Amino acid sequence: GCGNAGCTAIFSARFEGAHDAVCEHKVVHCDLNCGTLLVRRKMQEHIEGPCPMKPVHCPYRAIGCQAPGLVQGQVDAHVTDNTDTHLRLAVNCILHQQREIADLRAGWQ
């Protein structure tokens, strides 16, 4: 049978390797190489949740930040290191919206 804690699978010794390669109870390294050890069945939850290597977009993407290759564990540093850039993007966004509002108002008159 399987030697992984919590697994109740029973099989002959010749299938041990095949089972071990897919056993949901086996402790494995994170697929995104963040260094975390977890049981295989929790991998998706980890990658979609707290994994610091999970690819993410900058929280300022909506106003134009296109930071490439950003991962969850770098977001705080990215935001801190790019305050000026994000502020410029925000000001540009506001100015653009003000122009659009002025154009709309001009169209109503």
mmCIF file of N, CA and C in Angstrom:
data_model
loop_
_atom_site.group_PDB
_atom_site.id
_atom_site.type_symbol
_atom_site.label_atom_id
_atom_site.label_comp_id
_atom_site.label_asym_id
_atom_site.label_seq_id
_atom_site.Cartn_x
_atom_site.Cartn_y
_atom_site.Cartn_z
ATOM 1 N N GLY A 1 0.817 -1.196 0.000
ATOM 2 C CA GLY A 1 0.000 0.000 0.000
ATOM 3 C C GLY A 1 0.857 1.254 0.000
ATOM 4 N N CYS A 2 0.182 2.359 0.035
ATOM 5 C CA CYS A 2 0.841 3.663 -0.015
ATOM 6 C C CYS A 2 1.356 4.056 1.359
ATOM 7 N N GLY A 3 2.531 4.671 1.398
ATOM 8 C CA GLY A 3 3.124 5.098 2.658
ATOM 9 C C GLY A 3 2.870 6.566 2.980
ATOM 10 N N ASN A 4 2.143 7.264 2.108
ATOM 11 C CA ASN A 4 1.865 8.681 2.353
ATOM 12 C C ASN A 4 0.740 8.835 3.373
ATOM 13 N N ALA A 5 0.966 9.660 4.387
ATOM 14 C CA ALA A 5 -0.007 9.855 5.470
ATOM 15 C C ALA A 5 -1.369 10.244 4.915
ATOM 16 N N GLY A 6 -2.394 9.514 5.333
ATOM 17 C CA GLY A 6 -3.760 9.804 4.917
ATOM 18 C C GLY A 6 -4.221 9.038 3.700
ATOM 19 N N CYS A 7 -3.310 8.400 2.978
ATOM 20 C CA CYS A 7 -3.680 7.658 1.773
ATOM 21 C C CYS A 7 -4.027 6.220 2.144
ATOM 22 N N THR A 8 -5.147 5.758 1.633
ATOM 23 C CA THR A 8 -5.596 4.394 1.936
ATOM 24 C C THR A 8 -5.507 3.480 0.715
ATOM 25 N N ALA A 9 -4.839 3.929 -0.336
ATOM 26 C CA ALA A 9 -4.723 3.124 -1.552
ATOM 27 C C ALA A 9 -3.946 1.841 -1.276
ATOM 28 N N ILE A 10 -4.438 0.775 -1.870
ATOM 29 C CA ILE A 10 -3.786 -0.530 -1.740
ATOM 30 C C ILE A 10 -3.455 -1.016 -3.150
ATOM 31 N N PHE A 11 -2.224 -1.449 -3.341
ATOM 32 C CA PHE A 11 -1.770 -1.905 -4.649
ATOM 33 C C PHE A 11 -0.536 -2.759 -4.445
ATOM 34 N N SER A 12 -0.151 -3.474 -5.493
ATOM 35 C CA SER A 12 1.048 -4.302 -5.389
ATOM 36 C C SER A 12 2.284 -3.408 -5.530
ATOM 37 N N ALA A 13 3.416 -3.919 -5.069
ATOM 38 C CA ALA A 13 4.668 -3.154 -5.053
ATOM 39 C C ALA A 13 5.064 -2.644 -6.434
ATOM 40 N N ARG A 14 4.722 -3.375 -7.485
ATOM 41 C CA ARG A 14 5.136 -2.948 -8.823
ATOM 42 C C ARG A 14 4.423 -1.668 -9.279
ATOM 43 N N PHE A 15 3.324 -1.302 -8.613
ATOM 44 C CA PHE A 15 2.598 -0.080 -8.974
ATOM 45 C C PHE A 15 2.913 1.093 -8.042
ATOM 46 N N GLU A 16 3.853 0.873 -7.123
ATOM 47 C CA GLU A 16 4.162 1.909 -6.136
ATOM 48 C C GLU A 16 4.633 3.211 -6.786
ATOM 49 N N GLY A 17 5.538 3.108 -7.745
ATOM 50 C CA GLY A 17 6.058 4.306 -8.415
ATOM 51 C C GLY A 17 4.977 5.072 -9.158
ATOM 52 N N ALA A 18 4.118 4.337 -9.867
ATOM 53 C CA ALA A 18 3.038 4.974 -10.621
ATOM 54 C C ALA A 18 2.073 5.680 -9.679
ATOM 55 N N HIS A 19 1.752 5.020 -8.563
ATOM 56 C CA HIS A 19 0.840 5.637 -7.598
ATOM 57 C C HIS A 19 1.490 6.858 -6.950
ATOM 58 N N ASP A 20 2.743 6.727 -6.564
ATOM 59 C CA ASP A 20 3.441 7.815 -5.877
ATOM 60 C C ASP A 20 3.488 9.078 -6.745
ATOM 61 N N ALA A 21 3.565 8.895 -8.058
ATOM 62 C CA ALA A 21 3.634 10.028 -8.983
ATOM 63 C C ALA A 21 2.340 10.832 -9.041
ATOM 64 N N VAL A 22 1.236 10.232 -8.574
ATOM 65 C CA VAL A 22 -0.058 10.920 -8.625
ATOM 66 C C VAL A 22 -0.774 10.980 -7.279
ATOM 67 N N CYS A 23 -0.218 10.365 -6.253
ATOM 68 C CA CYS A 23 -0.891 10.297 -4.952
ATOM 69 C C CYS A 23 -1.211 11.700 -4.429
ATOM 70 N N GLU A 24 -2.471 11.938 -4.145
ATOM 71 C CA GLU A 24 -2.936 13.238 -3.658
ATOM 72 C C GLU A 24 -2.460 13.541 -2.242
ATOM 73 N N HIS A 25 -1.954 12.538 -1.537
ATOM 74 C CA HIS A 25 -1.501 12.716 -0.151
ATOM 75 C C HIS A 25 0.017 12.890 -0.041
ATOM 76 N N LYS A 26 0.709 12.782 -1.151
ATOM 77 C CA LYS A 26 2.175 12.923 -1.135
ATOM 78 C C LYS A 26 2.564 14.383 -0.892
ATOM 79 N N VAL A 27 3.571 14.579 -0.051
ATOM 80 C CA VAL A 27 4.104 15.922 0.193
ATOM 81 C C VAL A 27 5.062 16.258 -0.949
ATOM 82 N N VAL A 28 4.791 17.385 -1.609
ATOM 83 C CA VAL A 28 5.569 17.804 -2.777
ATOM 84 C C VAL A 28 5.937 19.286 -2.660
ATOM 85 N N HIS A 29 6.887 19.706 -3.492
ATOM 86 C CA HIS A 29 7.248 21.124 -3.576
ATOM 87 C C HIS A 29 6.232 21.843 -4.454
ATOM 88 N N CYS A 30 6.007 23.100 -4.180
ATOM 89 C CA CYS A 30 5.113 23.934 -4.984
ATOM 90 C C CYS A 30 5.529 23.878 -6.455
ATOM 91 N N ASP A 31 4.538 23.742 -7.346
ATOM 92 C CA ASP A 31 4.788 23.698 -8.789
ATOM 93 C C ASP A 31 5.403 24.995 -9.320
ATOM 94 N N LEU A 32 5.196 26.106 -8.607
ATOM 95 C CA LEU A 32 5.736 27.395 -9.048
ATOM 96 C C LEU A 32 7.076 27.717 -8.385
ATOM 97 N N ASN A 33 7.615 26.726 -7.674
ATOM 98 C CA ASN A 33 8.943 26.839 -7.050
ATOM 99 C C ASN A 33 9.073 27.962 -6.023
ATOM 100 N N CYS A 34 8.041 28.119 -5.188
ATOM 101 C CA CYS A 34 8.137 29.138 -4.140
ATOM 102 C C CYS A 34 8.845 28.594 -2.901
ATOM 103 N N GLY A 35 9.073 27.275 -2.871
ATOM 104 C CA GLY A 35 9.761 26.667 -1.736
ATOM 105 C C GLY A 35 8.835 26.010 -0.732
ATOM 106 N N THR A 36 7.538 26.191 -0.891
ATOM 107 C CA THR A 36 6.568 25.606 0.032
ATOM 108 C C THR A 36 6.424 24.112 -0.214
ATOM 109 N N LEU A 37 6.346 23.349 0.871
ATOM 110 C CA LEU A 37 6.021 21.924 0.802
ATOM 111 C C LEU A 37 4.566 21.769 1.210
ATOM 112 N N LEU A 38 3.812 20.995 0.440
ATOM 113 C CA LEU A 38 2.408 20.781 0.742
ATOM 114 C C LEU A 38 1.950 19.471 0.134
ATOM 115 N N VAL A 39 0.799 18.970 0.602
ATOM 116 C CA VAL A 39 0.276 17.741 0.010
ATOM 117 C C VAL A 39 -0.262 18.084 -1.377
ATOM 118 N N ARG A 40 -0.069 17.170 -2.308
ATOM 119 C CA ARG A 40 -0.412 17.399 -3.712
ATOM 120 C C ARG A 40 -1.859 17.872 -3.884
ATOM 121 N N ARG A 41 -2.780 17.355 -3.089
ATOM 122 C CA ARG A 41 -4.190 17.727 -3.260
ATOM 123 C C ARG A 41 -4.460 19.194 -2.936
ATOM 124 N N LYS A 42 -3.530 19.851 -2.257
ATOM 125 C CA LYS A 42 -3.693 21.267 -1.895
ATOM 126 C C LYS A 42 -2.976 22.206 -2.867
ATOM 127 N N MET A 43 -2.361 21.639 -3.912
ATOM 128 C CA MET A 43 -1.550 22.438 -4.832
ATOM 129 C C MET A 43 -2.353 23.553 -5.500
ATOM 130 N N GLN A 44 -3.482 23.225 -6.095
ATOM 131 C CA GLN A 44 -4.272 24.231 -6.819
ATOM 132 C C GLN A 44 -4.700 25.357 -5.885
ATOM 133 N N GLU A 45 -5.148 24.983 -4.693
ATOM 134 C CA GLU A 45 -5.565 25.975 -3.692
ATOM 135 C C GLU A 45 -4.394 26.904 -3.334
ATOM 136 N N HIS A 46 -3.212 26.332 -3.187
ATOM 137 C CA HIS A 46 -2.015 27.111 -2.858
ATOM 138 C C HIS A 46 -1.644 28.061 -4.002
ATOM 139 N N ILE A 47 -1.628 27.536 -5.227
ATOM 140 C CA ILE A 47 -1.231 28.334 -6.388
ATOM 141 C C ILE A 47 -2.231 29.460 -6.657
ATOM 142 N N GLU A 48 -3.508 29.199 -6.452
ATOM 143 C CA GLU A 48 -4.524 30.224 -6.685
ATOM 144 C C GLU A 48 -4.636 31.195 -5.513
ATOM 145 N N GLY A 49 -4.078 30.816 -4.356
ATOM 146 C CA GLY A 49 -4.200 31.647 -3.165
ATOM 147 C C GLY A 49 -2.910 32.291 -2.723
ATOM 148 N N PRO A 50 -2.288 31.738 -1.672
ATOM 149 C CA PRO A 50 -1.170 32.438 -1.026
ATOM 150 C C PRO A 50 0.207 32.299 -1.673
ATOM 151 N N CYS A 51 0.352 31.530 -2.728
ATOM 152 C CA CYS A 51 1.686 31.315 -3.305
ATOM 153 C C CYS A 51 2.332 32.641 -3.714
ATOM 154 N N PRO A 52 3.514 32.943 -3.173
ATOM 155 C CA PRO A 52 4.180 34.199 -3.527
ATOM 156 C C PRO A 52 4.685 34.242 -4.969
ATOM 157 N N MET A 53 4.710 33.097 -5.641
ATOM 158 C CA MET A 53 5.164 33.052 -7.036
ATOM 159 C C MET A 53 3.995 33.067 -8.030
ATOM 160 N N LYS A 54 2.787 33.237 -7.535
ATOM 161 C CA LYS A 54 1.601 33.293 -8.400
ATOM 162 C C LYS A 54 1.688 34.536 -9.287
ATOM 163 N N PRO A 55 1.579 34.370 -10.608
ATOM 164 C CA PRO A 55 1.606 35.534 -11.502
ATOM 165 C C PRO A 55 0.389 36.428 -11.241
ATOM 166 N N VAL A 56 0.636 37.719 -11.134
ATOM 167 C CA VAL A 56 -0.442 38.683 -10.884
ATOM 168 C C VAL A 56 -0.202 39.939 -11.716
ATOM 169 N N HIS A 57 -1.238 40.765 -11.780
ATOM 170 C CA HIS A 57 -1.117 42.078 -12.404
ATOM 171 C C HIS A 57 -0.943 43.110 -11.298
ATOM 172 N N CYS A 58 -0.330 44.212 -11.641
ATOM 173 C CA CYS A 58 -0.199 45.327 -10.709
ATOM 174 C C CYS A 58 -1.597 45.829 -10.345
ATOM 175 N N PRO A 59 -1.819 46.211 -9.071
ATOM 176 C CA PRO A 59 -3.127 46.753 -8.691
ATOM 177 C C PRO A 59 -3.456 48.055 -9.434
ATOM 178 N N TYR A 60 -2.459 48.665 -10.061
ATOM 179 C CA TYR A 60 -2.675 49.893 -10.826
ATOM 180 C C TYR A 60 -2.782 49.626 -12.325
ATOM 181 N N ARG A 61 -3.040 48.406 -12.682
ATOM 182 C CA ARG A 61 -3.168 48.034 -14.098
ATOM 183 C C ARG A 61 -4.300 48.804 -14.776
ATOM 184 N N ALA A 62 -5.393 49.024 -14.052
ATOM 185 C CA ALA A 62 -6.557 49.704 -14.627
ATOM 186 C C ALA A 62 -6.233 51.121 -15.099
ATOM 187 N N ILE A 63 -5.181 51.720 -14.540
ATOM 188 C CA ILE A 63 -4.799 53.068 -14.979
ATOM 189 C C ILE A 63 -3.526 53.051 -15.821
ATOM 190 N N GLY A 64 -3.101 51.856 -16.229
ATOM 191 C CA GLY A 64 -2.029 51.771 -17.210
ATOM 192 C C GLY A 64 -0.728 51.113 -16.813
ATOM 193 N N CYS A 65 -0.568 50.664 -15.574
ATOM 194 C CA CYS A 65 0.690 49.999 -15.214
ATOM 195 C C CYS A 65 0.734 48.615 -15.854
ATOM 196 N N GLN A 66 1.752 48.392 -16.643
ATOM 197 C CA GLN A 66 1.894 47.119 -17.359
ATOM 198 C C GLN A 66 3.119 46.349 -16.884
ATOM 199 N N ALA A 67 3.391 46.369 -15.593
ATOM 200 C CA ALA A 67 4.571 45.694 -15.040
ATOM 201 C C ALA A 67 4.601 44.237 -15.500
ATOM 202 N N PRO A 68 5.645 43.840 -16.250
ATOM 203 C CA PRO A 68 5.721 42.463 -16.746
ATOM 204 C C PRO A 68 6.286 41.502 -15.702
ATOM 205 N N GLY A 69 5.823 40.270 -15.721
ATOM 206 C CA GLY A 69 6.388 39.223 -14.877
ATOM 207 C C GLY A 69 6.206 39.423 -13.387
ATOM 208 N N LEU A 70 5.184 40.157 -12.978
ATOM 209 C CA LEU A 70 4.957 40.426 -11.561
ATOM 210 C C LEU A 70 4.356 39.195 -10.888
ATOM 211 N N VAL A 71 4.885 38.845 -9.718
ATOM 212 C CA VAL A 71 4.335 37.740 -8.935
ATOM 213 C C VAL A 71 3.852 38.281 -7.598
ATOM 214 N N GLN A 72 2.922 37.553 -6.999
ATOM 215 C CA GLN A 72 2.256 38.004 -5.784
ATOM 216 C C GLN A 72 3.224 38.467 -4.692
ATOM 217 N N GLY A 73 4.321 37.766 -4.537
ATOM 218 C CA GLY A 73 5.279 38.105 -3.499
ATOM 219 C C GLY A 73 6.064 39.386 -3.757
ATOM 220 N N GLN A 74 5.933 39.955 -4.962
ATOM 221 C CA GLN A 74 6.656 41.181 -5.315
ATOM 222 C C GLN A 74 5.764 42.411 -5.366
ATOM 223 N N VAL A 75 4.460 42.229 -5.182
ATOM 224 C CA VAL A 75 3.522 43.337 -5.368
ATOM 225 C C VAL A 75 3.815 44.503 -4.426
ATOM 226 N N ASP A 76 3.998 44.229 -3.144
ATOM 227 C CA ASP A 76 4.240 45.317 -2.190
ATOM 228 C C ASP A 76 5.481 46.121 -2.568
ATOM 229 N N ALA A 77 6.561 45.435 -2.907
ATOM 230 C CA ALA A 77 7.794 46.126 -3.298
ATOM 231 C C ALA A 77 7.582 46.910 -4.592
ATOM 232 N N HIS A 78 6.860 46.327 -5.548
ATOM 233 C CA HIS A 78 6.590 47.007 -6.816
ATOM 234 C C HIS A 78 5.813 48.298 -6.568
ATOM 235 N N VAL A 79 4.765 48.213 -5.750
ATOM 236 C CA VAL A 79 3.944 49.391 -5.464
ATOM 237 C C VAL A 79 4.784 50.467 -4.769
ATOM 238 N N THR A 80 5.588 50.063 -3.796
ATOM 239 C CA THR A 80 6.449 51.008 -3.077
ATOM 240 C C THR A 80 7.489 51.639 -4.000
ATOM 241 N N ASP A 81 8.119 50.823 -4.829
ATOM 242 C CA ASP A 81 9.190 51.303 -5.707
ATOM 243 C C ASP A 81 8.690 52.131 -6.890
ATOM 244 N N ASN A 82 7.400 52.045 -7.190
ATOM 245 C CA ASN A 82 6.867 52.721 -8.377
ATOM 246 C C ASN A 82 5.790 53.748 -8.051
ATOM 247 N N THR A 83 5.860 54.330 -6.862
ATOM 248 C CA THR A 83 4.862 55.318 -6.447
ATOM 249 C C THR A 83 4.776 56.476 -7.440
ATOM 250 N N ASP A 84 5.920 57.019 -7.857
ATOM 251 C CA ASP A 84 5.917 58.144 -8.803
ATOM 252 C C ASP A 84 5.261 57.762 -10.127
ATOM 253 N N THR A 85 5.607 56.602 -10.633
ATOM 254 C CA THR A 85 5.021 56.132 -11.894
ATOM 255 C C THR A 85 3.515 55.972 -11.760
ATOM 256 N N HIS A 86 3.080 55.349 -10.679
ATOM 257 C CA HIS A 86 1.649 55.138 -10.476
ATOM 258 C C HIS A 86 0.919 56.472 -10.301
ATOM 259 N N LEU A 87 1.543 57.427 -9.632
ATOM 260 C CA LEU A 87 0.933 58.744 -9.463
ATOM 261 C C LEU A 87 0.798 59.450 -10.811
ATOM 262 N N ARG A 88 1.839 59.366 -11.642
ATOM 263 C CA ARG A 88 1.761 59.961 -12.985
ATOM 264 C C ARG A 88 0.646 59.314 -13.802
ATOM 265 N N LEU A 89 0.527 57.995 -13.704
ATOM 266 C CA LEU A 89 -0.543 57.298 -14.422
ATOM 267 C C LEU A 89 -1.913 57.760 -13.934
ATOM 268 N N ALA A 90 -2.057 57.935 -12.622
ATOM 269 C CA ALA A 90 -3.332 58.377 -12.048
ATOM 270 C C ALA A 90 -3.668 59.795 -12.516
ATOM 271 N N VAL A 91 -2.685 60.685 -12.504
ATOM 272 C CA VAL A 91 -2.909 62.060 -12.964
ATOM 273 C C VAL A 91 -3.299 62.063 -14.439
ATOM 274 N N ASN A 92 -2.606 61.284 -15.263
ATOM 275 C CA ASN A 92 -2.951 61.196 -16.689
ATOM 276 C C ASN A 92 -4.370 60.688 -16.882
ATOM 277 N N CYS A 93 -4.763 59.722 -16.077
ATOM 278 C CA CYS A 93 -6.114 59.168 -16.154
ATOM 279 C C CYS A 93 -7.147 60.245 -15.800
ATOM 280 N N ILE A 94 -6.882 61.001 -14.742
ATOM 281 C CA ILE A 94 -7.793 62.075 -14.323
ATOM 282 C C ILE A 94 -7.891 63.143 -15.409
ATOM 283 N N LEU A 95 -6.755 63.552 -15.956
ATOM 284 C CA LEU A 95 -6.757 64.568 -17.016
ATOM 285 C C LEU A 95 -7.538 64.096 -18.239
ATOM 286 N N HIS A 96 -7.357 62.839 -18.607
ATOM 287 C CA HIS A 96 -8.089 62.264 -19.740
ATOM 288 C C HIS A 96 -9.594 62.287 -19.466
ATOM 289 N N GLN A 97 -9.989 61.901 -18.260
ATOM 290 C CA GLN A 97 -11.410 61.903 -17.908
ATOM 291 C C GLN A 97 -11.974 63.320 -17.900
ATOM 292 N N GLN A 98 -11.198 64.286 -17.428
ATOM 293 C CA GLN A 98 -11.654 65.677 -17.433
ATOM 294 C C GLN A 98 -11.875 66.169 -18.861
ATOM 295 N N ARG A 99 -10.973 65.784 -19.774
ATOM 296 C CA ARG A 99 -11.143 66.161 -21.187
ATOM 297 C C ARG A 99 -12.405 65.526 -21.767
ATOM 298 N N GLU A 100 -12.638 64.252 -21.437
ATOM 299 C CA GLU A 100 -13.838 63.572 -21.928
ATOM 300 C C GLU A 100 -15.096 64.243 -21.403
ATOM 301 N N ILE A 101 -15.094 64.619 -20.133
ATOM 302 C CA ILE A 101 -16.252 65.298 -19.537
ATOM 303 C C ILE A 101 -16.484 66.640 -20.234
ATOM 304 N N ALA A 102 -15.414 67.385 -20.457
ATOM 305 C CA ALA A 102 -15.529 68.677 -21.145
ATOM 306 C C ALA A 102 -16.081 68.488 -22.557
ATOM 307 N N ASP A 103 -15.611 67.467 -23.266
ATOM 308 C CA ASP A 103 -16.104 67.186 -24.619
ATOM 309 C C ASP A 103 -17.581 66.819 -24.598
ATOM 310 N N LEU A 104 -17.990 66.031 -23.616
ATOM 311 C CA LEU A 104 -19.400 65.658 -23.494
ATOM 312 C C LEU A 104 -20.259 66.881 -23.208
ATOM 313 N N ARG A 105 -19.796 67.724 -22.300
ATOM 314 C CA ARG A 105 -20.546 68.949 -21.965
ATOM 315 C C ARG A 105 -20.663 69.858 -23.191
ATOM 316 N N ALA A 106 -19.589 69.956 -23.957
ATOM 317 C CA ALA A 106 -19.604 70.793 -25.160
ATOM 318 C C ALA A 106 -20.607 70.252 -26.175
ATOM 319 N N GLY A 107 -20.766 68.948 -26.228
ATOM 320 C CA GLY A 107 -21.701 68.329 -27.153
ATOM 321 C C GLY A 107 -23.155 68.553 -26.773
ATOM 322 N N TRP A 108 -23.412 68.838 -25.509
ATOM 323 C CA TRP A 108 -24.786 69.060 -25.044
ATOM 324 C C TRP A 108 -25.242 70.500 -25.262
ATOM 325 N N GLN A 109 -24.284 71.370 -25.517
ATOM 326 C CA GLN A 109 -24.650 72.793 -25.637
ATOM 327 C C GLN A 109 -24.969 73.166 -27.056
#
